[in-house]
Amino acid sequence: MPKICPQEEPTALQYSDASIPSTAYSPLIVALSFLALLWGYNWVVKKVGVRDCNPFLFSALRNVFGGLALFAIALVRVDH
């Protein structure tokens, strides 16, 4: 009987997970968990911040502090 589809290479999901050590996933899981917590807590901070000050002022302050944080990270990375 002729094959209709050519033989395909196995995908990453078809490989056995036994060959990948479980510690390889640990940094990824920690990073994704931290990111989910950070994004989830960000909603609470925005809700409280808008309640206490003008929404435009809060947005401006948030962008200024975010820019300062990114600038500080850029300065540290350039020194290396």
mmCIF file of C-alpha atoms in Angstrom:
data_model
loop_
_atom_site.group_PDB
_atom_site.id
_atom_site.type_symbol
_atom_site.label_atom_id
_atom_site.label_comp_id
_atom_site.label_asym_id
_atom_site.label_seq_id
_atom_site.Cartn_x
_atom_site.Cartn_y
_atom_site.Cartn_z
ATOM 1 C CA MET A 1 0.000 0.000 0.000
ATOM 2 C CA PRO A 2 1.538 3.365 -0.990
ATOM 3 C CA LYS A 3 2.125 6.022 1.617
ATOM 4 C CA ILE A 4 -0.061 9.083 1.260
ATOM 5 C CA CYS A 5 2.101 11.290 3.479
ATOM 6 C CA PRO A 6 5.874 11.235 3.531
ATOM 7 C CA GLN A 7 7.521 10.218 6.760
ATOM 8 C CA GLU A 8 7.730 13.290 9.007
ATOM 9 C CA GLU A 9 10.397 14.083 11.543
ATOM 10 C CA PRO A 10 9.203 13.645 15.122
ATOM 11 C CA THR A 11 8.259 16.855 16.860
ATOM 12 C CA ALA A 12 9.600 17.959 20.228
ATOM 13 C CA LEU A 13 6.449 16.677 21.909
ATOM 14 C CA GLN A 14 7.014 13.187 20.521
ATOM 15 C CA TYR A 15 10.439 12.817 22.110
ATOM 16 C CA SER A 16 10.637 11.189 25.488
ATOM 17 C CA ASP A 17 11.002 13.551 28.448
ATOM 18 C CA ALA A 18 13.209 10.948 30.122
ATOM 19 C CA SER A 19 16.245 12.270 28.276
ATOM 20 C CA ILE A 20 15.737 15.825 29.616
ATOM 21 C CA PRO A 21 16.699 16.274 33.275
ATOM 22 C CA SER A 22 13.962 17.767 35.437
ATOM 23 C CA THR A 23 16.347 20.456 36.673
ATOM 24 C CA ALA A 24 16.466 21.922 33.151
ATOM 25 C CA TYR A 25 12.910 23.186 33.558
ATOM 26 C CA SER A 26 13.447 24.725 37.012
ATOM 27 C CA PRO A 27 14.796 28.170 35.962
ATOM 28 C CA LEU A 28 12.063 28.477 33.347
ATOM 29 C CA ILE A 29 9.313 27.632 35.817
ATOM 30 C CA VAL A 30 10.717 30.055 38.389
ATOM 31 C CA ALA A 31 10.976 32.846 35.811
ATOM 32 C CA LEU A 32 7.454 32.292 34.493
ATOM 33 C CA SER A 33 6.049 32.110 38.025
ATOM 34 C CA PHE A 34 7.763 35.377 38.949
ATOM 35 C CA LEU A 35 6.438 37.017 35.787
ATOM 36 C CA ALA A 36 2.879 35.851 36.510
ATOM 37 C CA LEU A 37 3.088 37.160 40.080
ATOM 38 C CA LEU A 38 4.501 40.472 38.887
ATOM 39 C CA TRP A 39 1.790 40.975 36.272
ATOM 40 C CA GLY A 40 -0.941 39.910 38.694
ATOM 41 C CA TYR A 41 0.259 42.257 41.415
ATOM 42 C CA ASN A 42 0.580 45.081 38.899
ATOM 43 C CA TRP A 43 -3.224 45.201 38.588
ATOM 44 C CA VAL A 44 -3.575 45.717 42.346
ATOM 45 C CA VAL A 45 -0.992 48.501 42.343
ATOM 46 C CA LYS A 46 -2.750 50.268 39.465
ATOM 47 C CA LYS A 47 -6.126 49.989 41.179
ATOM 48 C CA VAL A 48 -4.810 51.530 44.422
ATOM 49 C CA GLY A 49 -2.746 54.157 42.588
ATOM 50 C CA VAL A 50 -5.662 55.407 40.507
ATOM 51 C CA ARG A 51 -7.799 55.619 43.632
ATOM 52 C CA ASP A 52 -5.240 57.852 45.371
ATOM 53 C CA CYS A 53 -4.230 60.197 42.527
ATOM 54 C CA ASN A 54 -5.210 61.402 39.075
ATOM 55 C CA PRO A 55 -5.046 58.618 36.439
ATOM 56 C CA PHE A 56 -2.889 60.736 34.102
ATOM 57 C CA LEU A 57 -0.456 61.586 36.892
ATOM 58 C CA PHE A 58 -0.289 57.952 37.946
ATOM 59 C CA SER A 59 0.411 56.857 34.364
ATOM 60 C CA ALA A 60 3.129 59.498 34.005
ATOM 61 C CA LEU A 61 4.794 58.464 37.269
ATOM 62 C CA ARG A 62 4.613 54.810 36.307
ATOM 63 C CA ASN A 63 6.325 55.529 32.988
ATOM 64 C CA VAL A 64 9.002 57.710 34.600
ATOM 65 C CA PHE A 65 9.848 55.076 37.218
ATOM 66 C CA GLY A 66 9.815 52.332 34.593
ATOM 67 C CA GLY A 67 12.137 54.360 32.369
ATOM 68 C CA LEU A 68 14.502 55.043 35.257
ATOM 69 C CA ALA A 69 14.585 51.335 36.110
ATOM 70 C CA LEU A 70 15.357 50.387 32.500
ATOM 71 C CA PHE A 71 18.015 53.096 32.299
ATOM 72 C CA ALA A 72 19.661 51.760 35.462
ATOM 73 C CA ILE A 73 19.639 48.220 34.065
ATOM 74 C CA ALA A 74 21.137 49.484 30.793
ATOM 75 C CA LEU A 75 23.930 51.267 32.669
ATOM 76 C CA VAL A 76 24.770 48.145 34.639
ATOM 77 C CA ARG A 77 24.815 45.982 31.509
ATOM 78 C CA VAL A 78 27.042 48.413 29.577
ATOM 79 C CA ASP A 79 29.683 48.282 32.318
ATOM 80 C CA HIS A 80 30.094 44.514 31.871
#
